[in-house]
Amino acid sequence: MAANGSPTIRRRRLGAELRRLRRAAGMTAQQVAGRLLVSQSKISLLETGRRAINPRDVRDVCELYEVTDQSFVAALMRMASESGRQGWWVAYGDVPYSVFVGMETEAASIHSYEPLVIPGLLQTPAYAAAVIRETNPHITAEEVATRLEVRLRRQHRAHHPARSLRLWVVLDESVLHRAVGTAETMREQLEHLHLLSAQPHVTTQVLAHGAGAHPGVSGQFSILTFPDSDGGAVYLERFTSDLYLEKPADRRPYQFMYDHLQAQALGPEQSREFIHDALRIHT
């Protein structure tokens, strides 16, 4: 069993395996909690990857589910042991969207639709600082600096020389017109975006206003895929809490939506020209 390197991914994949085993055993979470003398909420947290699990708990659960393949049990126990390791972002304290950072760290590809701002992985330092500061009215200067450092470190993954993240972004035209920070900040950002969109692992498409109503009017979303895995996740960013959809039936509509957005948007080369022309707006 291949395990992704991020502890976030390990916990979520391990939780998914435990949930599958429980259902195969024909047991409810309440029944499992009663047999193991733990709370039902603990079982729920373990199965969703929101709580670390130790190898002994994995062994006990597998015995309860009557799993006889000991090599499979050993693989799950190793995953549990490795999932206790901390990701690099933990050193920065209570970072918002830390679950997403963990998933992003191990993703093979991300397809995003952004209706409001340039995606974090493509932001310049000045633009990123302005977004963080202006979208969080009560944030302190110290918090801005910390979040900015995390955001810039995330970008290392997007441009890793050995395993670059495949990034495909569809931007609403509004993103290019919205003045974030100063005019100089916007010029620098659009020049940076124009440059990055020429990279082989980055594809940018602009969804022009002339396209009319489209499947993305409901808001931002990102589709993540992972190496050595048939699964993936859809990430929906919200102000107070984020949502992750991992069931194939939940992910499928978003893939259909993204296909339509790509078809309605300008092609990559036309989009690069559109971005270059948008620089005149911020002179």
Short mmCIF file of N, CA and C in Angstrom, two decimals, residues 90-263:
data_model
loop_
_atom_site.label_atom_id
_atom_site.label_comp_id
_atom_site.label_asym_id
_atom_site.label_seq_id
_atom_site.Cartn_x
_atom_site.Cartn_y
_atom_site.Cartn_z
N VAL A 90 3.31 23.16 10.61
CA VAL A 90 2.97 23.14 12.04
C VAL A 90 3.85 24.11 12.82
N ALA A 91 5.07 24.32 12.34
CA ALA A 91 5.99 25.23 13.02
C ALA A 91 5.50 26.67 13.03
N TYR A 92 4.53 26.99 12.19
CA TYR A 92 4.01 28.35 12.12
C TYR A 92 2.79 28.57 13.01
N GLY A 93 2.46 27.57 13.81
CA GLY A 93 1.33 27.73 14.74
C GLY A 93 0.00 27.36 14.09
N ASP A 94 -1.05 28.01 14.55
CA ASP A 94 -2.41 27.70 14.10
C ASP A 94 -2.66 28.38 12.75
N VAL A 95 -2.24 27.71 11.68
CA VAL A 95 -2.36 28.27 10.34
C VAL A 95 -3.75 27.93 9.77
N PRO A 96 -4.47 28.92 9.25
CA PRO A 96 -5.75 28.62 8.61
C PRO A 96 -5.54 27.67 7.42
N TYR A 97 -6.55 26.92 7.08
CA TYR A 97 -6.54 25.96 5.97
C TYR A 97 -5.32 25.03 6.00
N SER A 98 -4.87 24.64 7.21
CA SER A 98 -3.70 23.76 7.32
C SER A 98 -3.96 22.39 6.69
N VAL A 99 -5.22 21.93 6.74
CA VAL A 99 -5.55 20.65 6.11
C VAL A 99 -5.29 20.74 4.60
N PHE A 100 -5.69 21.86 4.00
CA PHE A 100 -5.47 22.04 2.57
C PHE A 100 -3.99 22.10 2.24
N VAL A 101 -3.20 22.77 3.09
CA VAL A 101 -1.75 22.86 2.86
C VAL A 101 -1.15 21.46 2.82
N GLY A 102 -1.62 20.59 3.74
CA GLY A 102 -1.12 19.22 3.76
C GLY A 102 -1.49 18.47 2.50
N MET A 103 -2.70 18.68 2.01
CA MET A 103 -3.13 18.00 0.79
C MET A 103 -2.41 18.56 -0.43
N GLU A 104 -2.25 19.87 -0.45
CA GLU A 104 -1.57 20.53 -1.57
C GLU A 104 -0.11 20.07 -1.67
N THR A 105 0.52 19.84 -0.52
CA THR A 105 1.92 19.44 -0.48
C THR A 105 2.17 18.14 -1.23
N GLU A 106 1.19 17.25 -1.21
CA GLU A 106 1.37 15.95 -1.85
C GLU A 106 0.59 15.78 -3.14
N ALA A 107 -0.15 16.79 -3.56
CA ALA A 107 -0.96 16.65 -4.78
C ALA A 107 -0.08 16.50 -6.02
N ALA A 108 -0.55 15.70 -6.96
CA ALA A 108 0.12 15.59 -8.25
C ALA A 108 -0.37 16.69 -9.19
N SER A 109 -1.64 17.06 -9.03
CA SER A 109 -2.19 18.13 -9.86
C SER A 109 -3.32 18.84 -9.12
N ILE A 110 -3.51 20.10 -9.46
CA ILE A 110 -4.61 20.88 -8.92
C ILE A 110 -5.25 21.64 -10.07
N HIS A 111 -6.55 21.50 -10.21
CA HIS A 111 -7.33 22.27 -11.18
C HIS A 111 -8.23 23.21 -10.38
N SER A 112 -8.05 24.51 -10.53
CA SER A 112 -8.78 25.49 -9.73
C SER A 112 -9.59 26.45 -10.58
N TYR A 113 -10.74 26.84 -10.04
CA TYR A 113 -11.49 27.95 -10.60
C TYR A 113 -11.47 29.07 -9.57
N GLU A 114 -11.04 30.27 -9.99
CA GLU A 114 -10.93 31.40 -9.08
C GLU A 114 -11.70 32.60 -9.63
N PRO A 115 -12.77 33.01 -8.95
CA PRO A 115 -13.58 34.12 -9.45
C PRO A 115 -13.19 35.49 -8.89
N LEU A 116 -12.33 35.53 -7.86
CA LEU A 116 -12.09 36.79 -7.16
C LEU A 116 -10.64 37.26 -7.15
N VAL A 117 -9.70 36.37 -6.86
CA VAL A 117 -8.30 36.79 -6.74
C VAL A 117 -7.40 35.77 -7.43
N ILE A 118 -6.15 36.17 -7.66
CA ILE A 118 -5.14 35.26 -8.19
C ILE A 118 -4.93 34.13 -7.18
N PRO A 119 -4.80 32.89 -7.60
CA PRO A 119 -4.57 31.78 -6.66
C PRO A 119 -3.29 31.98 -5.87
N GLY A 120 -3.28 31.49 -4.64
CA GLY A 120 -2.14 31.69 -3.75
C GLY A 120 -0.82 31.21 -4.30
N LEU A 121 -0.81 30.11 -5.04
CA LEU A 121 0.43 29.56 -5.57
C LEU A 121 1.04 30.42 -6.67
N LEU A 122 0.25 31.36 -7.21
CA LEU A 122 0.74 32.22 -8.30
C LEU A 122 0.87 33.68 -7.87
N GLN A 123 0.72 33.96 -6.60
CA GLN A 123 0.75 35.34 -6.12
C GLN A 123 2.18 35.84 -5.89
N THR A 124 2.40 37.11 -6.13
CA THR A 124 3.66 37.75 -5.76
C THR A 124 3.59 38.07 -4.26
N PRO A 125 4.74 38.31 -3.61
CA PRO A 125 4.71 38.65 -2.18
C PRO A 125 3.85 39.88 -1.87
N ALA A 126 3.95 40.93 -2.69
CA ALA A 126 3.19 42.15 -2.41
C ALA A 126 1.69 41.91 -2.57
N TYR A 127 1.30 41.18 -3.61
CA TYR A 127 -0.10 40.88 -3.85
C TYR A 127 -0.64 39.99 -2.74
N ALA A 128 0.14 38.96 -2.35
CA ALA A 128 -0.29 38.04 -1.30
C ALA A 128 -0.49 38.79 0.01
N ALA A 129 0.44 39.67 0.36
CA ALA A 129 0.32 40.44 1.60
C ALA A 129 -0.94 41.31 1.57
N ALA A 130 -1.23 41.91 0.43
CA ALA A 130 -2.42 42.76 0.32
C ALA A 130 -3.70 41.94 0.45
N VAL A 131 -3.73 40.74 -0.16
CA VAL A 131 -4.90 39.88 -0.04
C VAL A 131 -5.12 39.47 1.42
N ILE A 132 -4.07 39.04 2.07
CA ILE A 132 -4.17 38.59 3.46
C ILE A 132 -4.64 39.74 4.35
N ARG A 133 -4.07 40.91 4.15
CA ARG A 133 -4.38 42.07 5.00
C ARG A 133 -5.79 42.59 4.73
N GLU A 134 -6.17 42.68 3.47
CA GLU A 134 -7.43 43.34 3.12
C GLU A 134 -8.65 42.42 3.27
N THR A 135 -8.43 41.13 3.31
CA THR A 135 -9.57 40.21 3.50
C THR A 135 -9.75 39.80 4.96
N ASN A 136 -8.85 40.26 5.82
CA ASN A 136 -8.96 39.97 7.26
C ASN A 136 -8.83 41.29 8.02
N PRO A 137 -9.91 42.02 8.18
CA PRO A 137 -9.85 43.38 8.75
C PRO A 137 -9.21 43.48 10.13
N HIS A 138 -9.32 42.44 10.94
CA HIS A 138 -8.82 42.51 12.31
C HIS A 138 -7.47 41.83 12.50
N ILE A 139 -6.81 41.47 11.42
CA ILE A 139 -5.56 40.75 11.53
C ILE A 139 -4.43 41.67 11.95
N THR A 140 -3.48 41.15 12.74
CA THR A 140 -2.34 41.94 13.20
C THR A 140 -1.22 41.86 12.17
N ALA A 141 -0.28 42.78 12.29
CA ALA A 141 0.86 42.80 11.38
C ALA A 141 1.67 41.52 11.50
N GLU A 142 1.79 41.01 12.73
CA GLU A 142 2.54 39.77 12.96
C GLU A 142 1.85 38.58 12.28
N GLU A 143 0.53 38.55 12.35
CA GLU A 143 -0.21 37.47 11.71
C GLU A 143 -0.09 37.55 10.19
N VAL A 144 -0.10 38.76 9.65
CA VAL A 144 0.08 38.94 8.21
C VAL A 144 1.43 38.37 7.79
N ALA A 145 2.46 38.69 8.55
CA ALA A 145 3.81 38.23 8.22
C ALA A 145 3.90 36.70 8.25
N THR A 146 3.26 36.09 9.25
CA THR A 146 3.30 34.63 9.38
C THR A 146 2.57 33.96 8.22
N ARG A 147 1.36 34.46 7.92
CA ARG A 147 0.58 33.85 6.83
C ARG A 147 1.26 34.06 5.48
N LEU A 148 1.91 35.21 5.33
CA LEU A 148 2.63 35.47 4.08
C LEU A 148 3.79 34.49 3.92
N GLU A 149 4.52 34.25 5.00
CA GLU A 149 5.64 33.33 4.94
C GLU A 149 5.18 31.92 4.57
N VAL A 150 4.06 31.49 5.15
CA VAL A 150 3.50 30.18 4.82
C VAL A 150 3.10 30.12 3.35
N ARG A 151 2.44 31.18 2.88
CA ARG A 151 1.99 31.19 1.49
C ARG A 151 3.16 31.12 0.52
N LEU A 152 4.22 31.85 0.80
CA LEU A 152 5.38 31.84 -0.08
C LEU A 152 6.10 30.50 -0.03
N ARG A 153 6.11 29.88 1.14
CA ARG A 153 6.73 28.56 1.23
C ARG A 153 5.92 27.52 0.47
N ARG A 154 4.60 27.67 0.46
CA ARG A 154 3.75 26.76 -0.32
C ARG A 154 4.13 26.80 -1.80
N GLN A 155 4.57 27.95 -2.27
CA GLN A 155 4.90 28.09 -3.68
C GLN A 155 6.11 27.27 -4.09
N HIS A 156 6.95 26.88 -3.13
CA HIS A 156 8.10 26.03 -3.45
C HIS A 156 7.63 24.73 -4.09
N ARG A 157 6.51 24.23 -3.60
CA ARG A 157 5.97 22.97 -4.14
C ARG A 157 5.52 23.15 -5.59
N ALA A 158 4.98 24.30 -5.90
CA ALA A 158 4.48 24.54 -7.26
C ALA A 158 5.59 24.61 -8.29
N HIS A 159 6.80 24.90 -7.85
CA HIS A 159 7.91 25.07 -8.79
C HIS A 159 9.09 24.17 -8.44
N HIS A 160 8.80 23.05 -7.77
CA HIS A 160 9.84 22.10 -7.39
C HIS A 160 10.51 21.55 -8.66
N PRO A 161 11.84 21.65 -8.78
CA PRO A 161 12.50 21.23 -10.03
C PRO A 161 12.36 19.74 -10.34
N ALA A 162 12.23 18.91 -9.29
CA ALA A 162 12.17 17.46 -9.51
C ALA A 162 10.75 16.96 -9.71
N ARG A 163 9.78 17.58 -9.06
CA ARG A 163 8.39 17.11 -9.18
C ARG A 163 7.43 18.29 -9.12
N SER A 164 7.43 19.05 -10.17
CA SER A 164 6.57 20.23 -10.23
C SER A 164 5.10 19.83 -10.16
N LEU A 165 4.34 20.60 -9.44
CA LEU A 165 2.90 20.40 -9.34
C LEU A 165 2.25 20.81 -10.66
N ARG A 166 1.40 19.96 -11.21
CA ARG A 166 0.66 20.32 -12.44
C ARG A 166 -0.50 21.20 -12.02
N LEU A 167 -0.44 22.45 -12.43
CA LEU A 167 -1.41 23.44 -11.98
C LEU A 167 -2.17 23.99 -13.18
N TRP A 168 -3.50 23.88 -13.12
CA TRP A 168 -4.37 24.41 -14.18
C TRP A 168 -5.38 25.33 -13.52
N VAL A 169 -5.41 26.59 -13.94
CA VAL A 169 -6.26 27.59 -13.31
C VAL A 169 -7.16 28.26 -14.33
N VAL A 170 -8.45 28.32 -14.03
CA VAL A 170 -9.39 29.12 -14.80
C VAL A 170 -9.74 30.35 -13.96
N LEU A 171 -9.44 31.53 -14.49
CA LEU A 171 -9.67 32.78 -13.77
C LEU A 171 -10.83 33.54 -14.39
N ASP A 172 -11.74 34.01 -13.56
CA ASP A 172 -12.75 34.93 -14.07
C ASP A 172 -12.06 36.24 -14.44
N GLU A 173 -12.54 36.90 -15.49
CA GLU A 173 -11.94 38.16 -15.92
C GLU A 173 -11.89 39.19 -14.81
N SER A 174 -12.84 39.12 -13.86
CA SER A 174 -12.90 40.08 -12.76
C SER A 174 -11.60 40.09 -11.95
N VAL A 175 -10.94 38.94 -11.89
CA VAL A 175 -9.69 38.84 -11.13
C VAL A 175 -8.65 39.82 -11.66
N LEU A 176 -8.62 39.99 -12.97
CA LEU A 176 -7.62 40.85 -13.59
C LEU A 176 -7.94 42.33 -13.41
N HIS A 177 -9.21 42.66 -13.19
CA HIS A 177 -9.61 44.05 -13.03
C HIS A 177 -9.60 44.50 -11.57
N ARG A 178 -9.79 43.56 -10.66
CA ARG A 178 -9.90 43.92 -9.24
C ARG A 178 -8.56 44.45 -8.73
N ALA A 179 -8.55 45.67 -8.24
CA ALA A 179 -7.32 46.30 -7.75
C ALA A 179 -7.03 45.83 -6.33
N VAL A 180 -6.03 45.00 -6.20
CA VAL A 180 -5.58 44.51 -4.90
C VAL A 180 -4.25 45.19 -4.60
N GLY A 181 -4.22 45.97 -3.52
CA GLY A 181 -3.01 46.73 -3.23
C GLY A 181 -2.89 47.93 -4.16
N THR A 182 -1.68 48.32 -4.43
CA THR A 182 -1.43 49.49 -5.27
C THR A 182 -1.43 49.11 -6.75
N ALA A 183 -1.38 50.14 -7.61
CA ALA A 183 -1.28 49.90 -9.05
C ALA A 183 0.02 49.16 -9.36
N GLU A 184 1.08 49.51 -8.67
CA GLU A 184 2.36 48.84 -8.88
C GLU A 184 2.26 47.36 -8.50
N THR A 185 1.55 47.08 -7.39
CA THR A 185 1.36 45.69 -6.97
C THR A 185 0.64 44.90 -8.05
N MET A 186 -0.41 45.49 -8.63
CA MET A 186 -1.17 44.80 -9.67
C MET A 186 -0.34 44.60 -10.94
N ARG A 187 0.42 45.60 -11.32
CA ARG A 187 1.25 45.44 -12.53
C ARG A 187 2.25 44.30 -12.33
N GLU A 188 2.90 44.31 -11.19
CA GLU A 188 3.87 43.26 -10.89
C GLU A 188 3.20 41.89 -10.89
N GLN A 189 2.00 41.81 -10.31
CA GLN A 189 1.29 40.54 -10.23
C GLN A 189 0.91 40.02 -11.61
N LEU A 190 0.37 40.89 -12.45
CA LEU A 190 -0.04 40.44 -13.78
C LEU A 190 1.15 40.07 -14.65
N GLU A 191 2.26 40.78 -14.50
CA GLU A 191 3.47 40.42 -15.22
C GLU A 191 3.97 39.04 -14.76
N HIS A 192 3.89 38.80 -13.45
CA HIS A 192 4.29 37.52 -12.88
C HIS A 192 3.39 36.40 -13.39
N LEU A 193 2.08 36.65 -13.42
CA LEU A 193 1.13 35.66 -13.90
C LEU A 193 1.36 35.36 -15.38
N HIS A 194 1.64 36.39 -16.15
CA HIS A 194 1.91 36.22 -17.58
C HIS A 194 3.15 35.36 -17.78
N LEU A 195 4.15 35.57 -16.96
CA LEU A 195 5.39 34.79 -17.06
C LEU A 195 5.17 33.33 -16.67
N LEU A 196 4.47 33.12 -15.55
CA LEU A 196 4.25 31.76 -15.06
C LEU A 196 3.37 30.95 -16.01
N SER A 197 2.43 31.61 -16.67
CA SER A 197 1.52 30.89 -17.56
C SER A 197 2.22 30.32 -18.78
N ALA A 198 3.46 30.72 -18.99
CA ALA A 198 4.25 30.17 -20.10
C ALA A 198 5.02 28.92 -19.67
N GLN A 199 5.03 28.62 -18.36
CA GLN A 199 5.72 27.43 -17.87
C GLN A 199 4.96 26.17 -18.28
N PRO A 200 5.67 25.08 -18.57
CA PRO A 200 4.98 23.87 -19.07
C PRO A 200 4.05 23.22 -18.05
N HIS A 201 4.28 23.44 -16.75
CA HIS A 201 3.44 22.79 -15.73
C HIS A 201 2.33 23.70 -15.22
N VAL A 202 2.22 24.91 -15.78
CA VAL A 202 1.17 25.86 -15.38
C VAL A 202 0.34 26.25 -16.59
N THR A 203 -0.95 26.06 -16.50
CA THR A 203 -1.86 26.48 -17.57
C THR A 203 -2.88 27.45 -16.99
N THR A 204 -3.02 28.59 -17.62
CA THR A 204 -3.97 29.59 -17.16
C THR A 204 -4.95 29.92 -18.27
N GLN A 205 -6.23 29.92 -17.94
CA GLN A 205 -7.28 30.33 -18.87
C GLN A 205 -8.12 31.42 -18.24
N VAL A 206 -8.50 32.39 -19.05
CA VAL A 206 -9.34 33.49 -18.57
C VAL A 206 -10.76 33.27 -19.05
N LEU A 207 -11.70 33.34 -18.13
CA LEU A 207 -13.12 33.24 -18.47
C LEU A 207 -13.64 34.66 -18.62
N ALA A 208 -13.77 35.13 -19.86
CA ALA A 208 -14.14 36.51 -20.13
C ALA A 208 -15.59 36.78 -19.75
N HIS A 209 -15.88 38.04 -19.45
CA HIS A 209 -17.25 38.42 -19.10
C HIS A 209 -18.23 38.07 -20.21
N GLY A 210 -17.75 38.10 -21.44
CA GLY A 210 -18.62 37.80 -22.57
C GLY A 210 -19.14 36.37 -22.59
N ALA A 211 -18.54 35.49 -21.77
CA ALA A 211 -19.00 34.11 -21.71
C ALA A 211 -20.35 33.99 -21.05
N GLY A 212 -20.78 35.04 -20.34
CA GLY A 212 -22.08 35.03 -19.69
C GLY A 212 -22.12 34.15 -18.46
N ALA A 213 -23.32 33.65 -18.11
CA ALA A 213 -23.46 32.77 -16.95
C ALA A 213 -22.74 31.46 -17.23
N HIS A 214 -22.19 30.87 -16.17
CA HIS A 214 -21.41 29.64 -16.34
C HIS A 214 -21.45 28.83 -15.04
N PRO A 215 -20.96 27.59 -15.05
CA PRO A 215 -21.05 26.73 -13.87
C PRO A 215 -20.27 27.23 -12.65
N GLY A 216 -19.38 28.22 -12.84
CA GLY A 216 -18.57 28.68 -11.72
C GLY A 216 -19.18 29.82 -10.92
N VAL A 217 -20.40 30.23 -11.26
CA VAL A 217 -20.98 31.39 -10.58
C VAL A 217 -21.21 31.13 -9.09
N SER A 218 -21.23 29.86 -8.69
CA SER A 218 -21.46 29.55 -7.27
C SER A 218 -20.22 29.76 -6.41
N GLY A 219 -19.04 29.93 -7.03
CA GLY A 219 -17.85 30.25 -6.24
C GLY A 219 -16.64 29.39 -6.54
N GLN A 220 -15.58 29.66 -5.79
CA GLN A 220 -14.28 29.03 -5.97
C GLN A 220 -14.33 27.55 -5.64
N PHE A 221 -13.54 26.75 -6.38
CA PHE A 221 -13.31 25.36 -6.00
C PHE A 221 -12.03 24.86 -6.64
N SER A 222 -11.44 23.85 -6.01
CA SER A 222 -10.22 23.24 -6.53
C SER A 222 -10.37 21.72 -6.51
N ILE A 223 -9.86 21.08 -7.55
CA ILE A 223 -9.87 19.63 -7.64
C ILE A 223 -8.44 19.13 -7.53
N LEU A 224 -8.16 18.31 -6.51
CA LEU A 224 -6.82 17.80 -6.27
C LEU A 224 -6.76 16.31 -6.60
N THR A 225 -5.68 15.90 -7.25
CA THR A 225 -5.42 14.48 -7.46
C THR A 225 -4.07 14.16 -6.84
N PHE A 226 -3.88 12.89 -6.46
CA PHE A 226 -2.68 12.48 -5.76
C PHE A 226 -1.99 11.33 -6.48
N PRO A 227 -0.65 11.27 -6.38
CA PRO A 227 0.07 10.17 -7.03
C PRO A 227 -0.24 8.84 -6.33
N ASP A 228 -0.15 7.76 -7.08
CA ASP A 228 -0.37 6.41 -6.52
C ASP A 228 -1.73 6.27 -5.87
N SER A 229 -2.73 6.97 -6.42
CA SER A 229 -4.06 6.90 -5.83
C SER A 229 -5.10 7.19 -6.89
N ASP A 230 -6.19 6.43 -6.84
CA ASP A 230 -7.30 6.67 -7.76
C ASP A 230 -8.23 7.74 -7.22
N GLY A 231 -8.03 8.10 -5.96
CA GLY A 231 -8.91 9.07 -5.33
C GLY A 231 -8.45 10.49 -5.52
N GLY A 232 -9.12 11.40 -4.89
CA GLY A 232 -8.80 12.81 -4.97
C GLY A 232 -9.71 13.56 -4.03
N ALA A 233 -9.75 14.86 -4.17
CA ALA A 233 -10.59 15.67 -3.29
C ALA A 233 -10.96 16.97 -4.00
N VAL A 234 -12.13 17.46 -3.65
CA VAL A 234 -12.55 18.79 -4.08
C VAL A 234 -12.50 19.68 -2.85
N TYR A 235 -11.85 20.82 -2.99
CA TYR A 235 -11.69 21.76 -1.88
C TYR A 235 -12.54 23.00 -2.15
N LEU A 236 -13.38 23.32 -1.17
CA LEU A 236 -14.23 24.51 -1.24
C LEU A 236 -13.82 25.44 -0.11
N GLU A 237 -13.27 26.59 -0.45
CA GLU A 237 -12.80 27.54 0.57
C GLU A 237 -13.95 28.42 1.04
N ARG A 238 -14.10 28.48 2.37
CA ARG A 238 -15.12 29.32 2.97
C ARG A 238 -14.46 30.19 4.04
N PHE A 239 -15.17 31.24 4.48
CA PHE A 239 -14.55 32.22 5.38
C PHE A 239 -14.27 31.63 6.76
N THR A 240 -15.20 30.89 7.33
CA THR A 240 -15.02 30.36 8.68
C THR A 240 -14.61 28.90 8.72
N SER A 241 -14.93 28.14 7.69
CA SER A 241 -14.55 26.74 7.66
C SER A 241 -14.50 26.28 6.20
N ASP A 242 -13.66 25.28 5.94
CA ASP A 242 -13.50 24.78 4.58
C ASP A 242 -14.19 23.42 4.44
N LEU A 243 -14.47 23.04 3.21
CA LEU A 243 -15.16 21.79 2.94
C LEU A 243 -14.33 20.95 1.98
N TYR A 244 -14.23 19.66 2.29
CA TYR A 244 -13.48 18.73 1.45
C TYR A 244 -14.41 17.60 1.02
N LEU A 245 -14.53 17.38 -0.27
CA LEU A 245 -15.38 16.33 -0.81
C LEU A 245 -14.50 15.24 -1.40
N GLU A 246 -14.61 14.02 -0.89
CA GLU A 246 -13.72 12.95 -1.33
C GLU A 246 -14.45 11.76 -1.93
N LYS A 247 -15.76 11.66 -1.75
CA LYS A 247 -16.50 10.57 -2.36
C LYS A 247 -16.59 10.81 -3.87
N PRO A 248 -16.40 9.76 -4.67
CA PRO A 248 -16.49 9.93 -6.13
C PRO A 248 -17.78 10.60 -6.58
N ALA A 249 -18.90 10.24 -5.95
CA ALA A 249 -20.18 10.82 -6.34
C ALA A 249 -20.24 12.31 -6.05
N ASP A 250 -19.50 12.77 -5.02
CA ASP A 250 -19.47 14.20 -4.69
C ASP A 250 -18.49 14.95 -5.58
N ARG A 251 -17.41 14.28 -5.98
CA ARG A 251 -16.39 14.94 -6.80
C ARG A 251 -16.80 15.07 -8.25
N ARG A 252 -17.57 14.11 -8.74
CA ARG A 252 -17.89 14.04 -10.16
C ARG A 252 -18.55 15.31 -10.71
N PRO A 253 -19.53 15.89 -10.02
CA PRO A 253 -20.16 17.10 -10.56
C PRO A 253 -19.18 18.25 -10.74
N TYR A 254 -18.20 18.34 -9.85
CA TYR A 254 -17.22 19.43 -9.96
C TYR A 254 -16.29 19.21 -11.14
N GLN A 255 -15.99 17.95 -11.47
CA GLN A 255 -15.18 17.70 -12.65
C GLN A 255 -15.95 18.08 -13.91
N PHE A 256 -17.25 17.78 -13.93
CA PHE A 256 -18.08 18.19 -15.06
C PHE A 256 -18.11 19.72 -15.18
N MET A 257 -18.26 20.40 -14.03
CA MET A 257 -18.27 21.85 -14.02
C MET A 257 -16.97 22.40 -14.58
N TYR A 258 -15.85 21.80 -14.15
CA TYR A 258 -14.55 22.30 -14.59
C TYR A 258 -14.37 22.10 -16.10
N ASP A 259 -14.84 20.96 -16.59
CA ASP A 259 -14.75 20.71 -18.03
C ASP A 259 -15.48 21.80 -18.80
N HIS A 260 -16.64 22.20 -18.32
CA HIS A 260 -17.42 23.25 -18.98
C HIS A 260 -16.72 24.61 -18.88
N LEU A 261 -16.12 24.89 -17.72
CA LEU A 261 -15.40 26.16 -17.55
C LEU A 261 -14.23 26.24 -18.52
N GLN A 262 -13.49 25.15 -18.66
CA GLN A 262 -12.37 25.14 -19.60
C GLN A 262 -12.84 25.37 -21.03
N ALA A 263 -13.98 24.77 -21.36
CA ALA A 263 -14.50 24.91 -22.72
C ALA A 263 -14.98 26.33 -23.00
#
